[in-house]
């Protein structure tokens, strides 16, 4: 029975692999495109901005620290492939005030044109035992990691739908797929991005606007170095023996999740596909009604 289930999962994955080129959106051409990267002054955000700039994109970097933004701008500009490319820097806290975020996005679009792709990289992390984390940190992480992606996405979505063109990227984490010891404040914020992405994709897919969620593992960034300061405190708080037990338990749970998640995720995909079809039919029906009203 187990072998049969495994064979079914493998066959389904192979089928998806073969069908994906037919149902996947066309790649967005970055040459001349306007790419906005939040959290773009360092780490993953800055690296993404560099890669997009190498392909001819115009970049808007959004972050809080103005001095880091200026330094990142100088570094990115070294990779220009033509003299028309521009790197625009905007200093703002994307998790604080939506109206402020909306205004800076408008400013960026006035200077560099409509946003073709938004990459939400702004985020922070902290590790610690649930009862030892300051209660205010839970709220802060949710604002930065979740609302810090909601606000910029909300600011660009209308224009993308009007143009029938756009890509939105959410940078989640491996901790956004599995809850991990010491990440009770962090993991839920990254889980939330996955739910947002799936629900949002249903709404905007008919407009040729697509959502991507990235789940990077531990990455050598300034943010990860800061996270390790609290992570080491958690490790030091347990003996080697108890730490080893926790690690073994996590590995066992991970293996169990991997084995069962494929089946449940497969079932969920059928539901998602069904809802997606309903949304598309309703949109087509609404467009027909609007055309008929205009004709009358």
Coordinates of C-alpha atoms in Angstrom, one line a residue:
X1 CA 0.0 0.0 0.0
X2 CA 2.9 2.3 0.9
X3 CA 4.6 1.6 -2.4
X4 CA 1.4 2.2 -4.3
X5 CA 1.0 5.6 -2.6
X6 CA 4.6 6.5 -3.3
X7 CA 4.2 5.4 -7.0
X8 CA 1.1 7.6 -7.3
X9 CA 2.9 10.6 -5.8
X10 CA 5.9 10.1 -8.2
X11 CA 3.6 9.8 -11.2
X12 CA 1.7 12.9 -10.2
X13 CA 4.9 14.9 -9.8
X14 CA 6.1 13.8 -13.2
X15 CA 2.7 14.7 -14.7
X16 CA 3.0 18.2 -13.2
X17 CA 6.5 18.5 -14.5
X18 CA 5.4 17.7 -18.1
X19 CA 2.3 19.9 -17.9
X20 CA 3.8 22.9 -16.2
X21 CA 5.3 24.5 -19.3
X22 CA 1.8 24.6 -20.8
X23 CA 0.1 26.2 -17.8
X24 CA 2.9 28.4 -16.5
X25 CA 3.0 32.1 -17.3
X26 CA 5.4 33.4 -19.9
X27 CA 8.7 34.6 -18.3
X28 CA 8.7 38.3 -17.6
X29 CA 11.4 40.1 -19.7
X30 CA 13.5 42.1 -17.3
X31 CA 15.2 44.3 -20.0
X32 CA 13.6 47.7 -19.5
X33 CA 11.2 46.4 -16.8
X34 CA 10.7 48.3 -13.5
X35 CA 11.5 46.1 -10.5
X36 CA 10.8 47.2 -7.0
X37 CA 12.6 45.4 -4.2
X38 CA 11.7 46.0 -0.6
X39 CA 14.4 45.3 2.0
X40 CA 16.8 45.9 -1.0
X41 CA 19.6 47.6 0.9
X42 CA 21.2 44.3 2.0
X43 CA 21.0 40.5 2.0
X44 CA 18.7 38.6 -0.4
X45 CA 17.0 41.8 -1.5
X46 CA 20.2 43.4 -2.7
X47 CA 21.3 40.3 -4.5
X48 CA 18.0 40.0 -6.3
X49 CA 18.3 43.7 -7.3
X50 CA 21.8 43.0 -8.7
X51 CA 20.6 40.1 -10.8
X52 CA 17.7 42.0 -12.2
X53 CA 20.0 45.0 -13.0
X54 CA 22.3 42.6 -14.8
X55 CA 19.4 41.8 -17.1
X56 CA 18.6 45.4 -17.9
X57 CA 15.9 46.2 -15.4
X58 CA 15.3 49.6 -13.8
X59 CA 15.4 49.2 -10.0
X60 CA 13.7 50.9 -7.1
X61 CA 15.2 49.9 -3.8
X62 CA 13.0 50.4 -0.7
X63 CA 14.4 50.1 2.9
X64 CA 14.6 52.0 6.1
X65 CA 18.3 52.8 6.4
X66 CA 19.2 55.6 4.0
X67 CA 22.9 55.2 4.3
X68 CA 22.7 51.5 3.4
X69 CA 20.5 52.3 0.5
X70 CA 23.1 54.7 -0.9
X71 CA 25.8 52.1 -0.5
X72 CA 23.6 49.4 -2.2
X73 CA 22.8 51.8 -5.0
X74 CA 26.6 52.3 -5.8
X75 CA 27.2 48.6 -5.7
X76 CA 24.3 47.7 -8.0
X77 CA 25.1 50.4 -10.5
X78 CA 28.5 48.6 -11.2
X79 CA 26.5 45.9 -13.0
X80 CA 24.7 48.2 -15.6
X81 CA 24.5 46.8 -19.1
X82 CA 23.5 50.2 -20.7
X83 CA 23.6 53.9 -19.8
X84 CA 19.8 54.2 -19.5
X85 CA 19.4 52.1 -16.4
X86 CA 18.5 53.8 -13.2
X87 CA 18.6 52.7 -9.5
X88 CA 16.1 54.7 -7.4
X89 CA 16.4 54.7 -3.6
X90 CA 13.4 55.3 -1.3
X91 CA 13.8 55.3 2.5
X92 CA 10.6 54.2 4.2
X93 CA 9.3 51.6 6.7
X94 CA 7.0 49.4 4.6
X95 CA 5.3 48.0 7.7
X96 CA 4.3 51.2 9.4
X97 CA 1.8 53.2 7.3
X98 CA 0.1 52.0 4.2
X99 CA -0.6 55.6 2.9
X100 CA 3.1 56.4 3.1
X101 CA 4.0 53.2 1.2
X102 CA 1.4 53.9 -1.4
X103 CA 2.8 57.5 -1.9
X104 CA 6.4 56.3 -2.4
X105 CA 5.3 53.6 -4.9
X106 CA 3.5 56.4 -6.8
X107 CA 6.6 58.5 -6.8
X108 CA 8.7 55.5 -8.1
X109 CA 6.2 54.9 -10.9
X110 CA 6.2 58.5 -11.9
X111 CA 10.0 58.4 -12.3
X112 CA 10.5 54.9 -13.7
X113 CA 7.1 53.9 -15.0
X114 CA 4.6 51.2 -13.9
X115 CA 5.9 48.5 -11.6
X116 CA 6.4 45.3 -13.6
X117 CA 7.6 43.2 -10.7
X118 CA 7.5 43.6 -6.9
X119 CA 9.9 41.6 -4.8
X120 CA 8.9 41.6 -1.1
X121 CA 12.2 41.0 0.8
X122 CA 11.7 43.2 3.9
X123 CA 11.8 41.0 6.9
X124 CA 13.4 40.2 10.3
X125 CA 13.7 37.2 12.6
X126 CA 14.2 36.3 16.2
X127 CA 14.7 33.0 17.9
X128 CA 13.8 32.1 21.4
X129 CA 11.5 30.1 23.6
X130 CA 7.8 31.1 23.4
X131 CA 7.5 32.3 27.0
X132 CA 10.8 34.1 27.0
X133 CA 10.2 36.3 23.9
X134 CA 9.1 39.8 24.7
X135 CA 5.4 39.9 23.8
X136 CA 5.8 43.1 21.7
X137 CA 8.2 41.2 19.4
X138 CA 5.3 39.0 18.2
X139 CA 3.4 42.1 17.0
X140 CA 6.6 43.6 15.5
X141 CA 7.5 40.5 13.5
X142 CA 4.0 40.2 12.1
X143 CA 4.0 43.9 11.0
X144 CA 7.4 43.6 9.3
X145 CA 7.2 40.1 7.8
X146 CA 3.5 40.1 6.9
X147 CA 2.1 43.6 6.7
X148 CA 5.5 44.7 5.2
X149 CA 4.6 42.6 2.2
X150 CA 0.8 43.4 2.2
X151 CA 1.3 47.1 1.9
X152 CA 3.6 47.3 -1.1
X153 CA 1.6 44.6 -2.9
X154 CA -1.6 46.5 -2.3
X155 CA 0.1 49.6 -3.7
X156 CA 1.0 48.0 -7.0
X157 CA -1.8 45.6 -7.6
X158 CA -4.4 47.9 -9.3
X159 CA -2.0 49.2 -11.9
X160 CA -0.8 45.6 -12.6
X161 CA -4.4 44.5 -13.2
X162 CA -5.2 47.4 -15.4
X163 CA -2.1 46.7 -17.6
X164 CA -2.8 42.9 -17.5
X165 CA 0.9 42.4 -16.6
X166 CA 2.8 41.9 -13.4
X167 CA 4.7 39.7 -11.0
X168 CA 4.6 39.7 -7.2
X169 CA 7.2 37.8 -5.2
X170 CA 6.9 37.0 -1.5
X171 CA 10.1 35.9 0.2
X172 CA 9.0 33.4 2.9
X173 CA 11.3 30.9 4.6
X174 CA 11.7 27.2 5.2
X175 CA 10.2 28.1 8.6
X176 CA 7.1 29.1 6.7
X177 CA 6.5 25.5 5.7
X178 CA 7.3 23.8 9.0
X179 CA 7.1 25.2 12.5
X180 CA 10.5 24.9 14.2
X181 CA 11.7 24.9 17.8
X182 CA 12.5 28.5 18.9
X183 CA 10.6 30.2 16.0
X184 CA 7.2 30.7 17.5
X185 CA 7.3 34.4 16.8
X186 CA 8.9 34.0 13.3
X187 CA 7.3 30.9 11.7
X188 CA 3.6 32.2 11.8
X189 CA 4.6 35.4 10.0
X190 CA 6.0 33.3 7.1
X191 CA 3.1 30.9 7.1
X192 CA 0.9 33.9 6.7
X193 CA 2.6 34.9 3.5
X194 CA 1.8 31.5 1.9
X195 CA -1.9 31.9 2.7
X196 CA -1.9 35.4 1.3
X197 CA -0.1 34.3 -1.8
X198 CA -2.5 31.4 -2.6
X199 CA -5.6 33.6 -2.0
X200 CA -4.2 36.5 -3.9
X201 CA -3.2 34.4 -6.9
X202 CA -6.8 33.3 -7.4
X203 CA -7.9 36.9 -7.6
X204 CA -5.3 38.2 -10.0
X205 CA -4.5 35.3 -12.2
X206 CA -7.2 36.1 -14.7
X207 CA -5.5 39.5 -15.2
X208 CA -2.2 37.9 -16.2
X209 CA -0.7 38.9 -12.8
X210 CA 1.2 36.0 -11.0
X211 CA 2.4 35.4 -7.5
X212 CA 5.6 33.6 -6.6
X213 CA 6.6 32.4 -3.1
X214 CA 10.2 31.7 -2.3
X215 CA 11.3 29.5 0.6
X216 CA 15.0 30.1 1.1
X217 CA 16.9 28.1 3.8
X218 CA 19.5 29.7 6.1
X219 CA 21.3 32.3 4.0
X220 CA 24.5 34.2 4.8
X221 CA 23.1 37.7 5.2
X222 CA 23.4 40.5 7.9
X223 CA 19.8 39.6 9.0
X224 CA 20.9 35.9 9.5
X225 CA 23.9 37.0 11.5
X226 CA 21.6 39.1 13.8
X227 CA 19.2 36.1 14.1
X228 CA 22.1 33.9 15.2
X229 CA 22.7 36.0 18.3
X230 CA 19.3 34.9 19.7
X231 CA 19.5 31.5 18.2
X232 CA 22.8 30.7 20.1
X233 CA 21.1 31.8 23.3
X234 CA 18.4 29.2 22.8
X235 CA 21.0 26.5 22.1
X236 CA 23.0 27.5 25.2
X237 CA 19.9 27.2 27.3
X238 CA 19.7 23.5 26.7
X239 CA 22.3 20.8 27.5
X240 CA 23.8 18.9 24.6
X241 CA 21.7 15.9 25.4
X242 CA 18.4 17.7 25.5
X243 CA 19.5 19.7 22.4
X244 CA 20.2 16.4 20.6
X245 CA 16.8 15.1 21.6
X246 CA 15.1 18.2 20.2
X247 CA 17.1 17.8 16.9
X248 CA 16.2 14.1 16.5
X249 CA 12.5 14.9 17.2
X250 CA 12.6 17.6 14.6
X251 CA 14.2 15.3 12.0
X252 CA 11.6 12.6 12.7
X253 CA 8.7 15.1 12.4
X254 CA 10.2 16.5 9.2
X255 CA 10.4 13.1 7.6
X256 CA 6.8 12.4 8.6
X257 CA 5.7 15.7 7.2
X258 CA 7.5 15.1 3.9
X259 CA 5.9 11.7 3.5
X260 CA 2.4 12.8 4.2
X261 CA 2.5 16.3 2.9
X262 CA 2.7 15.2 -0.7
X263 CA -0.6 13.4 -0.6
X264 CA -2.5 16.2 1.3
X265 CA -0.9 18.9 -0.9
X266 CA -2.0 17.0 -3.9
X267 CA -5.6 16.9 -2.6
X268 CA -5.4 20.6 -1.8
X269 CA -4.2 21.4 -5.4
X270 CA -7.4 19.8 -6.8
X271 CA -9.4 22.2 -4.6
X272 CA -7.3 25.1 -5.6
X273 CA -7.8 24.3 -9.2
X274 CA -11.5 24.0 -8.8
X275 CA -11.8 27.4 -7.1
X276 CA -9.5 28.9 -9.7
X277 CA -11.9 27.6 -12.4
X278 CA -14.9 29.1 -10.6
X279 CA -13.2 32.5 -10.3
X280 CA -12.2 32.5 -14.0
X281 CA -15.8 31.7 -15.1
X282 CA -17.3 34.4 -12.9
X283 CA -14.9 36.9 -14.3
X284 CA -15.7 36.0 -17.9
X285 CA -19.5 36.2 -17.1
X286 CA -19.1 39.6 -15.5
X287 CA -17.1 40.9 -18.5
X288 CA -19.9 39.7 -20.8
X289 CA -22.5 41.4 -18.7
X290 CA -20.5 44.7 -18.7
X291 CA -20.2 44.5 -22.5
X292 CA -23.9 43.9 -22.9
X293 CA -24.8 46.9 -20.6
X294 CA -22.5 49.1 -22.7
X295 CA -24.1 47.9 -25.9
X296 CA -27.6 48.6 -24.5

